[in-house]
Short mmCIF file of C-alpha atoms in Angstrom, two decimals:
data_model
loop_
_atom_site.label_atom_id
_atom_site.label_comp_id
_atom_site.label_asym_id
_atom_site.label_seq_id
_atom_site.Cartn_x
_atom_site.Cartn_y
_atom_site.Cartn_z
CA MET A 1 -6.22 -26.55 44.41
CA GLY A 2 -4.38 -28.91 42.11
CA ARG A 3 -2.19 -31.49 43.72
CA GLY A 4 1.44 -30.47 44.21
CA LEU A 5 0.81 -26.71 44.13
CA GLN A 6 2.59 -24.99 47.01
CA ARG A 7 3.19 -21.41 48.11
CA ASP A 8 5.97 -19.91 50.14
CA GLU A 9 3.33 -18.60 52.52
CA GLY A 10 1.27 -20.94 54.67
CA LYS A 11 -2.08 -19.33 53.89
CA ALA A 12 -1.84 -19.79 50.13
CA ALA A 13 -3.71 -23.11 50.03
CA SER A 14 -6.77 -21.89 51.91
CA TRP A 15 -6.80 -18.68 49.83
CA GLY A 16 -6.70 -20.66 46.61
CA GLN A 17 -9.67 -22.72 47.69
CA HIS A 18 -11.61 -19.58 48.52
CA ARG A 19 -10.84 -18.04 45.12
CA ALA A 20 -11.83 -21.19 43.28
CA GLY A 21 -15.25 -21.19 44.88
CA GLU A 22 -16.08 -17.52 44.38
CA PRO A 23 -19.39 -16.94 42.57
CA ARG A 24 -19.15 -15.04 39.31
CA ALA A 25 -21.87 -13.05 37.61
CA GLY A 26 -22.37 -13.21 33.86
CA LEU A 27 -23.55 -15.59 31.16
CA LYS A 28 -24.49 -19.14 31.87
CA SER A 29 -21.43 -21.26 32.50
CA ILE A 30 -20.41 -24.02 30.11
CA SER A 31 -18.67 -26.64 32.15
CA THR A 32 -15.14 -27.52 31.10
CA GLN A 33 -13.89 -31.08 31.13
CA GLY A 34 -12.27 -32.04 34.42
CA THR A 35 -9.85 -30.31 36.76
CA SER A 36 -7.56 -33.13 37.76
CA GLY A 37 -4.10 -33.80 36.48
CA LEU A 38 -2.83 -30.24 37.04
CA PRO A 39 0.93 -29.96 36.94
CA SER A 40 2.61 -29.06 40.16
CA ALA A 41 4.41 -25.76 40.48
CA ARG A 42 7.01 -24.54 42.86
CA GLY A 43 6.40 -21.30 44.64
CA LYS A 44 8.81 -18.42 44.58
CA SER A 45 10.58 -16.55 47.30
CA PRO A 46 10.30 -12.74 47.45
CA SER A 47 13.46 -12.41 45.40
CA SER A 48 12.82 -15.18 42.91
CA GLY A 49 11.38 -14.92 39.40
CA PRO A 50 8.10 -16.32 38.08
CA PRO A 51 7.25 -19.95 38.91
CA VAL A 52 9.00 -22.80 37.13
CA TRP A 53 6.84 -25.68 35.97
CA ASP A 54 8.09 -29.10 37.05
CA GLY A 55 7.60 -30.80 33.71
CA GLY A 56 4.29 -32.56 34.33
CA GLU A 57 2.34 -34.22 31.55
CA GLN A 58 0.41 -31.04 30.87
CA SER A 59 2.87 -28.55 29.43
CA PRO A 60 2.09 -24.95 30.44
CA ALA A 61 3.01 -23.78 26.95
CA PRO A 62 2.31 -26.27 24.18
CA PRO A 63 4.63 -25.64 21.23
CA GLY A 64 3.40 -23.07 18.75
CA MET A 65 0.53 -21.71 20.80
CA GLY A 66 1.96 -18.24 21.12
CA PHE A 67 4.22 -18.31 24.17
CA ARG A 68 7.94 -18.02 24.68
CA THR A 69 9.01 -20.57 27.27
CA SER A 70 12.36 -19.68 28.79
CA LYS A 71 13.36 -20.82 32.24
CA GLY A 72 9.74 -21.39 33.06
CA ARG A 73 8.53 -17.96 31.94
CA LEU A 74 5.35 -17.88 29.88
CA THR A 75 5.50 -14.87 27.60
CA PRO A 76 3.08 -14.25 24.70
CA LEU A 77 5.00 -13.79 21.51
CA CYS A 78 4.85 -10.71 19.32
CA THR A 79 3.67 -10.97 15.75
CA ALA A 80 7.16 -11.03 14.26
CA GLU A 81 8.23 -13.81 16.59
CA ARG A 82 5.14 -15.91 15.94
CA LEU A 83 5.90 -15.96 12.25
CA ALA A 84 8.62 -18.47 13.10
CA ASP A 85 5.87 -21.02 13.57
CA ALA A 86 4.12 -20.21 10.32
CA SER A 87 2.06 -23.37 10.15
CA ARG A 88 0.18 -22.41 13.31
CA TRP A 89 0.28 -18.63 13.22
CA CYS A 90 -0.91 -18.45 9.62
CA SER A 91 -3.53 -21.18 9.90
CA PRO A 92 -6.46 -18.70 9.79
CA LEU A 93 -4.97 -17.12 6.67
CA LEU A 94 -4.41 -20.53 5.09
CA PHE A 95 -7.96 -21.44 5.93
CA LEU A 96 -9.13 -18.28 4.19
CA LEU A 97 -7.09 -19.11 1.10
CA SER A 98 -8.59 -22.60 1.06
CA ALA A 99 -12.04 -21.08 1.33
CA GLN A 100 -11.32 -18.88 -1.66
CA VAL A 101 -10.26 -21.89 -3.71
CA LEU A 102 -13.56 -23.56 -2.77
CA GLY A 103 -15.54 -20.49 -3.79
CA LEU A 104 -16.10 -19.15 -0.28
CA ALA A 105 -14.18 -15.91 -0.71
CA ALA A 106 -17.18 -13.86 0.43
CA THR A 107 -17.07 -15.30 3.98
CA GLU A 108 -15.68 -13.23 6.82
CA THR A 109 -13.17 -14.07 9.50
CA ALA A 110 -14.77 -14.60 12.88
CA LEU A 111 -13.74 -12.22 15.67
CA LEU A 112 -12.84 -13.74 19.04
CA THR A 113 -12.87 -11.58 22.18
CA THR A 114 -12.75 -12.23 25.92
CA ASP A 115 -14.58 -10.74 28.90
CA PRO A 116 -12.78 -9.56 30.94
CA PRO A 117 -10.42 -8.53 28.12
CA TRP A 118 -7.17 -9.78 29.71
CA SER A 119 -4.71 -12.39 28.52
CA THR A 120 -3.73 -13.38 32.09
CA ILE A 121 -6.07 -14.38 34.93
CA PHE A 122 -5.57 -15.94 38.33
CA ARG A 123 -6.30 -19.58 38.99
CA GLY A 124 -9.94 -20.01 39.98
CA GLU A 125 -11.20 -16.98 38.07
CA SER A 126 -13.62 -17.06 35.16
CA VAL A 127 -13.57 -15.70 31.63
CA THR A 128 -16.12 -15.60 28.79
CA LEU A 129 -15.08 -16.08 25.17
CA ARG A 130 -17.31 -14.52 22.51
CA CYS A 131 -17.23 -15.41 18.79
CA ARG A 132 -18.70 -12.88 16.37
CA GLY A 133 -19.27 -13.89 12.76
CA SER A 134 -21.22 -12.86 9.69
CA GLN A 135 -24.40 -14.76 10.66
CA PRO A 136 -26.48 -14.74 13.85
CA SER A 137 -25.72 -17.52 16.31
CA GLY A 138 -28.21 -20.31 16.82
CA GLN A 139 -28.64 -21.31 13.19
CA GLN A 140 -25.59 -23.56 13.30
CA PRO A 141 -23.26 -24.43 16.18
CA THR A 142 -20.18 -22.40 16.99
CA THR A 143 -16.99 -24.46 17.16
CA TRP A 144 -14.34 -23.71 19.79
CA TYR A 145 -10.67 -24.72 19.61
CA HIS A 146 -8.02 -25.04 22.30
CA ASN A 147 -4.45 -25.49 21.09
CA ASP A 148 -5.76 -26.37 17.61
CA LYS A 149 -8.00 -29.15 18.92
CA ILE A 150 -11.80 -29.01 19.02
CA LEU A 151 -12.84 -28.01 22.52
CA ALA A 152 -16.63 -27.76 22.21
CA ARG A 153 -19.56 -26.87 19.97
CA THR A 154 -22.20 -24.51 21.31
CA ASP A 155 -25.53 -23.14 20.11
CA THR A 156 -24.56 -19.67 21.33
CA ASP A 157 -21.67 -17.40 20.43
CA THR A 158 -20.16 -17.61 23.92
CA TYR A 159 -18.05 -20.11 25.80
CA ARG A 160 -17.40 -19.63 29.50
CA ILE A 161 -14.44 -20.94 31.48
CA THR A 162 -15.13 -21.08 35.21
CA ASN A 163 -12.77 -21.92 38.03
CA ALA A 164 -9.83 -21.73 35.60
CA ARG A 165 -6.94 -24.14 35.98
CA GLN A 166 -3.46 -24.23 34.53
CA LYS A 167 -4.33 -26.80 31.88
CA GLN A 168 -6.68 -24.22 30.35
CA THR A 169 -3.68 -22.07 29.54
CA GLY A 170 -3.22 -21.98 25.78
CA THR A 171 -4.41 -20.58 22.49
CA TYR A 172 -8.12 -20.33 21.70
CA LYS A 173 -9.90 -19.91 18.39
CA CYS A 174 -13.46 -20.17 17.23
CA GLN A 175 -15.46 -20.63 14.04
CA SER A 176 -18.94 -19.19 13.81
CA PRO A 177 -21.60 -20.04 11.19
CA GLY A 178 -20.76 -18.56 7.80
CA SER A 179 -17.26 -17.48 8.87
CA VAL A 180 -13.76 -18.86 8.71
CA ALA A 181 -11.58 -19.55 11.73
CA SER A 182 -11.07 -16.57 14.02
CA ASN A 183 -8.01 -14.80 15.23
CA PRO A 184 -6.11 -16.71 17.95
CA ILE A 185 -6.23 -15.47 21.54
CA THR A 186 -3.76 -16.53 24.21
CA LEU A 187 -4.95 -17.15 27.76
CA ILE A 188 -2.58 -17.64 30.72
CA VAL A 189 -3.89 -19.06 34.00
CA SER A 190 -1.38 -17.81 36.57
CA TYR A 191 -0.37 -19.08 40.00
CA ASP A 192 1.74 -16.01 40.83
CA TRP A 193 1.23 -13.57 43.68
CA LEU A 194 1.25 -10.63 41.28
CA ILE A 195 0.22 -10.50 37.61
CA LEU A 196 0.26 -7.88 34.89
CA GLN A 197 -2.95 -8.02 32.87
CA VAL A 198 -2.67 -6.86 29.27
CA PRO A 199 -5.35 -7.04 26.53
CA SER A 200 -6.02 -10.47 25.06
CA HIS A 201 -7.16 -8.91 21.80
CA ALA A 202 -4.95 -7.28 19.17
CA VAL A 203 -4.12 -3.66 19.95
CA PHE A 204 -3.54 -1.45 16.92
CA GLU A 205 -1.69 1.83 16.59
CA GLY A 206 -3.85 4.78 17.55
CA GLU A 207 -5.96 2.76 19.98
CA LEU A 208 -6.14 3.01 23.76
CA LEU A 209 -3.80 0.52 25.44
CA CYS A 210 -4.62 -0.22 29.08
CA MET A 211 -3.10 -2.71 31.49
CA GLN A 212 -3.35 -3.30 35.22
CA CYS A 213 -1.24 -4.78 37.99
CA ARG A 214 -3.20 -7.15 40.26
CA GLY A 215 -2.39 -9.03 43.40
CA TRP A 216 -3.71 -12.43 44.41
CA GLU A 217 -6.01 -10.76 46.94
CA PRO A 218 -8.06 -7.67 46.01
CA GLY A 219 -6.54 -4.46 47.28
CA SER A 220 -3.41 -6.18 48.51
CA VAL A 221 -0.98 -4.29 46.26
CA THR A 222 0.42 -0.82 46.93
CA SER A 223 3.19 1.32 45.44
CA VAL A 224 2.64 -0.13 41.95
CA GLN A 225 5.24 0.60 39.28
CA TYR A 226 5.15 -0.20 35.56
CA PHE A 227 8.14 -0.87 33.33
CA ARG A 228 8.70 -1.17 29.60
CA ASP A 229 11.99 -2.66 28.44
CA GLY A 230 13.37 -1.97 31.91
CA ALA A 231 12.43 1.73 31.98
CA ASP A 232 9.97 3.02 34.59
CA ILE A 233 6.90 4.50 32.84
CA THR A 234 4.67 4.80 35.90
CA THR A 235 4.56 8.56 36.28
CA ARG A 236 3.88 9.14 32.61
CA TYR A 237 0.88 6.88 32.03
CA ALA A 238 -0.31 5.22 35.26
CA SER A 239 -3.35 6.15 37.33
CA ASP A 240 -4.48 4.68 40.66
CA LYS A 241 -5.70 1.43 39.13
CA GLN A 242 -4.35 1.11 35.60
CA LEU A 243 -1.69 2.19 33.18
CA CYS A 244 -3.23 3.60 29.99
CA ILE A 245 -1.53 4.85 26.85
CA PRO A 246 -4.17 6.95 25.09
CA ARG A 247 -2.80 6.70 21.53
CA ALA A 248 -0.52 3.70 21.27
CA GLU A 249 2.25 3.63 18.69
CA THR A 250 4.09 0.66 17.20
CA GLN A 251 7.35 1.75 18.79
CA GLN A 252 5.70 1.35 22.19
CA SER A 253 5.71 -2.42 21.71
CA GLY A 254 8.04 -4.07 24.19
CA ARG A 255 8.49 -6.10 27.35
CA TYR A 256 6.15 -4.89 30.11
CA ARG A 257 6.10 -5.83 33.79
CA CYS A 258 4.95 -4.35 37.05
CA THR A 259 6.06 -4.40 40.68
CA GLY A 260 4.17 -3.74 43.88
CA GLN A 261 4.31 -3.95 47.66
CA MET A 262 2.27 -6.78 49.22
CA ASN A 263 1.60 -7.51 52.88
CA SER A 264 2.90 -10.86 54.08
CA PHE A 265 2.11 -11.56 57.75
CA LEU A 266 4.05 -8.89 59.63
CA SER A 267 6.20 -7.73 56.74
CA VAL A 268 5.82 -6.00 53.38
CA ILE A 269 7.31 -7.79 50.42
CA LYS A 270 8.01 -6.30 47.02
CA ARG A 271 6.76 -8.61 44.32
CA GLU A 272 7.22 -8.59 40.58
CA SER A 273 4.98 -9.81 37.77
CA GLN A 274 6.04 -11.91 34.85
CA GLU A 275 7.35 -9.95 31.89
CA LEU A 276 4.94 -9.89 28.94
CA HIS A 277 5.72 -8.89 25.41
CA VAL A 278 3.02 -6.46 24.26
CA CYS A 279 2.72 -5.84 20.53
CA ILE A 280 1.15 -2.71 19.06
CA ARG A 281 0.20 -3.84 15.59
CA GLU A 282 0.31 -1.68 12.50
CA LEU A 283 -3.27 -1.10 11.32
CA PHE A 284 -2.20 -0.47 7.76
CA SER A 285 1.15 -0.02 6.06
CA SER A 286 2.56 3.33 5.00
CA PRO A 287 1.01 4.13 1.61
CA VAL A 288 2.95 4.24 -1.63
CA LEU A 289 1.74 6.38 -4.54
CA SER A 290 1.89 4.38 -7.76
CA VAL A 291 1.73 5.87 -11.27
CA ALA A 292 0.11 3.52 -13.79
CA SER A 293 2.53 4.31 -16.63
CA SER A 294 6.28 4.41 -16.23
CA ALA A 295 6.69 6.43 -19.45
CA GLU A 296 6.73 10.22 -19.41
CA THR A 297 3.34 11.92 -19.03
CA LEU A 298 2.38 13.72 -22.24
CA GLU A 299 -0.12 16.50 -22.59
CA GLY A 300 -3.56 15.17 -23.48
CA SER A 301 -2.86 11.65 -22.16
CA PRO A 302 -4.68 10.10 -19.16
CA LEU A 303 -3.14 10.03 -15.67
CA ASN A 304 -3.93 7.12 -13.33
CA LEU A 305 -2.70 7.08 -9.73
CA SER A 306 -3.12 4.41 -7.06
CA CYS A 307 -2.57 4.74 -3.32
CA VAL A 308 -1.23 1.33 -2.29
CA THR A 309 -1.47 0.21 1.33
CA HIS A 310 -2.09 -3.09 3.11
CA LEU A 311 -4.71 -3.44 5.83
CA SER A 312 -3.81 -5.75 8.70
CA PRO A 313 -5.46 -9.18 8.34
CA HIS A 314 -6.22 -8.94 12.07
CA SER A 315 -8.55 -6.00 11.43
CA PRO A 316 -10.40 -6.89 8.22
CA ARG A 317 -13.46 -4.82 9.12
CA SER A 318 -11.58 -1.53 9.28
CA ILE A 319 -12.53 1.04 6.65
CA LEU A 320 -9.83 3.16 5.02
CA TRP A 321 -10.30 6.60 3.45
CA TYR A 322 -8.00 7.98 0.75
CA LEU A 323 -6.98 11.52 -0.21
CA PHE A 324 -4.84 12.67 -3.13
CA TYR A 325 -2.73 15.85 -3.15
CA ARG A 326 -0.84 17.95 -5.69
CA ASN A 327 1.61 20.47 -4.24
CA GLY A 328 -0.14 20.12 -0.87
CA THR A 329 -3.64 20.87 -2.23
CA VAL A 330 -6.37 18.24 -1.98
CA LEU A 331 -7.41 16.94 -5.40
CA GLN A 332 -9.77 14.19 -4.27
CA GLY A 333 -11.11 12.78 -1.05
CA PRO A 334 -11.60 11.62 1.50
CA LYS A 335 -13.09 8.68 -0.40
CA THR A 336 -12.99 4.93 0.02
CA SER A 337 -11.54 4.62 -3.50
CA SER A 338 -7.77 4.23 -3.67
CA LYS A 339 -7.67 5.45 -7.31
CA TYR A 340 -7.34 8.90 -8.87
CA HIS A 341 -7.95 9.45 -12.59
CA VAL A 342 -7.44 12.45 -14.89
CA PRO A 343 -8.77 11.77 -18.42
CA MET A 344 -6.55 14.36 -20.17
CA VAL A 345 -3.68 16.13 -18.42
CA GLY A 346 -2.31 19.55 -19.27
CA LEU A 347 0.83 21.43 -18.35
CA ALA A 348 -1.02 22.80 -15.29
CA ASP A 349 -1.15 19.26 -13.88
CA THR A 350 2.63 19.23 -13.40
CA GLY A 351 3.57 19.02 -9.73
CA SER A 352 4.43 16.87 -6.70
CA TYR A 353 1.75 14.28 -5.97
CA SER A 354 1.10 12.34 -2.76
CA CYS A 355 -1.69 10.40 -1.12
CA GLU A 356 -2.95 10.01 2.42
CA VAL A 357 -4.76 7.13 4.12
CA ARG A 358 -6.97 7.50 7.18
CA ALA A 359 -8.68 4.82 9.23
CA GLU A 360 -12.32 5.33 10.07
CA ASN A 361 -12.96 5.79 13.80
CA SER A 362 -9.24 6.11 14.42
CA SER A 363 -6.76 8.92 14.84
CA ILE A 364 -4.24 7.16 12.60
CA TRP A 365 -3.36 8.70 9.24
CA LYS A 366 -0.32 8.13 7.05
CA GLN A 367 0.97 9.96 3.99
CA SER A 368 3.02 8.67 1.10
CA ALA A 369 6.24 10.16 -0.17
CA GLN A 370 5.86 12.82 -2.84
CA VAL A 371 6.14 11.74 -6.45
CA PRO A 372 7.08 14.45 -9.01
CA ILE A 373 5.07 14.27 -12.24
CA ALA A 374 6.10 16.52 -15.14
CA VAL A 375 3.56 16.84 -17.95
CA ARG A 376 5.33 17.41 -21.24
CA ARG A 377 4.00 18.51 -24.59
CA VAL A 378 3.61 15.95 -27.37
CA PRO A 379 6.84 16.32 -29.40
CA ILE A 380 6.69 17.83 -32.89
CA SER A 381 6.87 15.22 -35.65
CA GLY A 382 6.01 14.85 -39.32
CA VAL A 383 7.06 18.35 -40.46
CA SER A 384 6.35 18.78 -44.21
CA LEU A 385 6.54 21.51 -46.90
CA ASP A 386 4.17 22.50 -49.69
CA VAL A 387 5.04 24.94 -52.54
CA GLN A 388 3.17 26.92 -55.18
CA PRO A 389 3.82 26.78 -58.12
CA HIS A 390 4.04 23.00 -58.08
CA GLU A 391 7.47 21.35 -57.83
CA GLY A 392 9.11 24.66 -56.93
CA GLN A 393 9.74 25.97 -60.48
CA VAL A 394 8.73 29.60 -60.90
CA MET A 395 9.27 32.13 -63.69
CA GLU A 396 11.34 35.14 -62.81
CA GLY A 397 9.08 37.87 -61.45
CA GLN A 398 6.27 35.50 -60.39
CA ARG A 399 5.10 34.89 -56.79
CA LEU A 400 6.44 31.91 -54.81
CA VAL A 401 4.55 30.59 -51.71
CA LEU A 402 5.90 27.99 -49.25
CA SER A 403 3.70 26.37 -46.52
CA CYS A 404 4.81 24.39 -43.43
CA SER A 405 2.69 21.89 -41.42
CA VAL A 406 3.16 19.23 -38.71
CA ALA A 407 1.54 15.81 -38.29
CA ALA A 408 1.77 15.74 -34.42
CA GLY A 409 2.52 18.12 -31.57
CA THR A 410 0.61 19.97 -28.86
CA GLY A 411 0.72 23.43 -27.44
CA SER A 412 1.71 26.65 -29.17
CA ILE A 413 3.85 25.75 -32.20
CA SER A 414 6.25 28.29 -33.73
CA PHE A 415 7.63 28.10 -37.29
CA SER A 416 10.73 29.63 -38.81
CA TRP A 417 12.03 29.64 -42.44
CA HIS A 418 15.58 29.00 -43.59
CA ARG A 419 17.63 28.57 -46.78
CA GLU A 420 20.55 26.20 -46.94
CA GLY A 421 23.90 27.92 -46.68
CA SER A 422 22.52 30.96 -44.83
CA ALA A 423 22.24 31.54 -41.06
CA GLU A 424 19.59 34.21 -41.59
CA VAL A 425 16.01 33.49 -40.50
CA LEU A 426 13.95 34.31 -43.60
CA GLY A 427 10.61 34.54 -41.84
CA ARG A 428 8.24 33.20 -39.20
CA GLY A 429 4.80 31.60 -39.39
CA THR A 430 3.29 28.73 -41.31
CA ARG A 431 3.74 30.52 -44.69
CA TYR A 432 6.71 32.11 -46.42
CA GLU A 433 6.08 34.17 -49.57
CA ILE A 434 8.36 35.69 -52.19
CA PRO A 435 6.21 38.22 -54.12
CA SER A 436 8.56 38.49 -57.14
CA ALA A 437 11.02 35.67 -57.52
CA GLN A 438 14.48 36.50 -58.83
CA ARG A 439 17.37 34.40 -60.05
CA ASP A 440 19.19 34.81 -56.70
CA ASP A 441 16.21 33.19 -54.90
CA ASP A 442 17.30 29.81 -56.24
CA GLY A 443 18.20 27.32 -53.46
CA HIS A 444 17.08 24.69 -50.96
CA TYR A 445 14.44 25.87 -48.48
CA TYR A 446 13.22 24.28 -45.22
CA CYS A 447 11.19 25.16 -42.12
CA VAL A 448 11.73 24.44 -38.40
CA ALA A 449 8.78 23.81 -35.99
CA SER A 450 9.00 23.98 -32.18
CA ASN A 451 6.57 23.83 -29.21
CA GLY A 452 9.18 24.50 -26.54
CA GLY A 453 10.78 21.07 -26.76
CA VAL A 454 13.27 19.73 -29.27
CA PRO A 455 12.79 21.57 -32.62
CA ALA A 456 11.87 19.48 -35.67
CA GLN A 457 13.00 20.28 -39.21
CA SER A 458 11.24 19.62 -42.51
CA PRO A 459 12.88 18.01 -45.56
CA ARG A 460 14.66 20.47 -47.89
CA LEU A 461 12.80 21.67 -51.01
CA ARG A 462 14.56 22.78 -54.21
CA VAL A 463 13.30 26.11 -55.63
CA THR A 464 14.24 26.98 -59.26
CA VAL A 465 13.66 30.44 -60.73
CA VAL A 466 13.59 30.47 -64.55
CA GLY A 467 14.77 33.80 -66.18
CA VAL A 468 13.29 35.58 -69.36
CA SER A 469 16.34 34.81 -71.68
CA SER A 470 16.06 31.19 -70.92
CA LEU A 471 12.39 31.31 -71.73
CA PHE A 472 13.15 33.00 -75.10
CA TYR A 473 15.52 30.25 -76.17
CA CYS A 474 13.18 27.61 -74.98
CA HIS A 475 9.89 29.00 -76.31
CA ILE A 476 10.75 31.19 -79.42
CA ARG A 477 14.20 30.46 -80.87
CA ALA A 478 14.02 26.72 -80.77
CA PRO A 479 10.82 26.51 -82.89
CA LEU A 480 12.34 28.84 -85.56
CA LEU A 481 15.41 26.67 -85.87
CA LEU A 482 13.26 23.63 -86.24
CA ALA A 483 11.20 25.36 -88.94
CA ALA A 484 14.32 26.37 -90.94
CA LEU A 485 15.74 22.89 -90.69
CA GLY A 486 12.46 21.51 -91.93
CA SER A 487 12.48 23.87 -94.99
CA LEU A 488 16.04 22.86 -95.86
CA LEU A 489 15.21 19.19 -95.75
CA SER A 490 12.12 19.75 -97.91
CA GLY A 491 14.21 21.57 -100.62
CA LEU A 492 16.79 18.84 -100.74
CA LEU A 493 14.10 16.25 -101.13
CA ALA A 494 12.51 18.16 -104.08
CA VAL A 495 15.85 18.47 -105.97
CA HIS A 496 16.45 14.79 -105.55
CA VAL A 497 13.04 13.95 -107.02
CA LEU A 498 13.50 16.22 -110.07
CA MET A 499 16.90 14.81 -110.90
CA SER A 500 15.66 11.25 -110.78
CA LYS A 501 12.80 12.04 -113.29
CA ASP A 502 15.08 13.70 -116.14
CA PRO A 503 18.21 11.65 -116.59
CA LYS A 504 18.70 12.67 -120.25
CA GLY A 505 18.76 16.32 -119.54
CA ALA A 506 21.29 15.58 -116.95
CA LYS A 507 23.64 13.99 -119.55
CA GLN A 508 23.37 16.90 -122.01
#
C-alpha cells in the first residue's frame, strides 16, 4: 500500500496488500512506471462521505481530465459539463480538423475501450485498454496518452495496467496506426470500501446500461440499493448482481450511487459509494425535413427533400437509415441516402411530408415534424387574341372569328368571352364566332383564361362592322363624283384654249 493510506478498520492494510498481489488472468502485462509517491488519503467513518485527498503532489483529478472535484469527490463529468474545458474535451475533434487540412480526412477516429468495462476499479486491480483503428496493429506502434501526456508506445493494440494505484487515475486516450486520436476514457482508482462501477465507454440512447455495486472484499455487500438523483430505483431495474436498464434514454442521465450493508468485525455497517454522473448520449439528433426551395412548389417542377440529422462524433461508425413519408405513407426507404427527389410534381403530390431516421443495430428511431407542401398549378400568363378578318374589320353579314390562347399555365384551362360594357358571358372555349356580323356587334372584345387560380385577361380588341350604305358611298358614289369633276375640268380647259387661239373673233 502507498505510504500514508489508512483505513478506519485495522485490517485494511493487510487486505490492501493481499489485493495488490492477486494474480490476474488476461493479456500480457505492460509494466507501468513506478508505484511510489502515492498521495495519502484519510479513511472515512461509517457516516462520512467519500475520502478526501490531502493535497499531495499527485492530484487525484488533474484539471480538465473529466472529473468534478468538490470536497474531495471525484465525479466524471457529463458531456455538457465537459464542454466548459473545450481545449481538452474537443482535442480529438480539433485533431480531426487538422488532419482534414493536411489532407487526411479519410482517416478514422480510433476507438478506445477497457476490459473490464468499468470507469472505477479498486486499488490493486488490473485493467486492459484496447485501441481499435483502421489498420491492423503491428505495422506501426500504438501511442497511449495519460492526462494528455504520452504514456507509452506499444507494438500491440493493448495496454495493461496491473496493480493499479491512485496516480493512474485520469483520462486515457490512444492513437493507432492510420487513425486520429481516440475518444477519451476516464479511469478512477478508488480506495473506498464500496464503489459503484459504471461503463467507461460512451453509452448511447437505446443501448443496454449496466452498473454494479462492489465491496472491497468479494461477496461482502448485502442489501444493495441503487439511486438516481436521490430516488431509489432498485426494485425497477436491479437484479442480484447488477442494475441494468435495457433501453437507456437520455433523460435517464443523472447522478447515480449505491448503498449496501458490509460486515465490520461484530457489526454490520451501511456504506455508500461515491456519486457518479452517468451520461446517456444522444446517438443522433432529431431529424429536420428540409425543402430545397423556399418558393411555392409549382406543378411540373422538381421537388428535393433532405432529412437533416447529426450523428454523434463519439459514434462515427454508426450507420443511419432514412425513410420519407407523405400523409403517413412510405415514399422511400429505408435507405442510407438522406435525400428524396421527385423530377416533376403534380397536384397529387400535395400533402404533409416527414422523414424518419433509424440507427442500424439499434432500437432508436426518430421522426421529423410534418412539413405541409402544396403543389400549385403554373399560373396563367400571356393571354392573347387573334381575329379573322384581320384587324377586326368585317363587312355587315360576314363571319367574324375570335381565338384566345395562353403562353403559360398548367392543368385544365377554361376560357370565357366578354364584350366591354356588358356583364353577359358571350361564350366559352378557345374560339368565339359570330356567323353574320351586324352593326350592333361593334365593340371591344376580350377573353378570360383560368386554371383554378387567379384568372388572367387578354388585351381588348376593337371589332368594327361596316354596313352596306357605307360601302356604297365608299365604293360607287365617290368614283362617279370624281369622274364628273374630271369632265367639268376638262371642258373648262378646252374653252380656255379656244378663246386664246381666236382673239379677233372675240372682239367682233
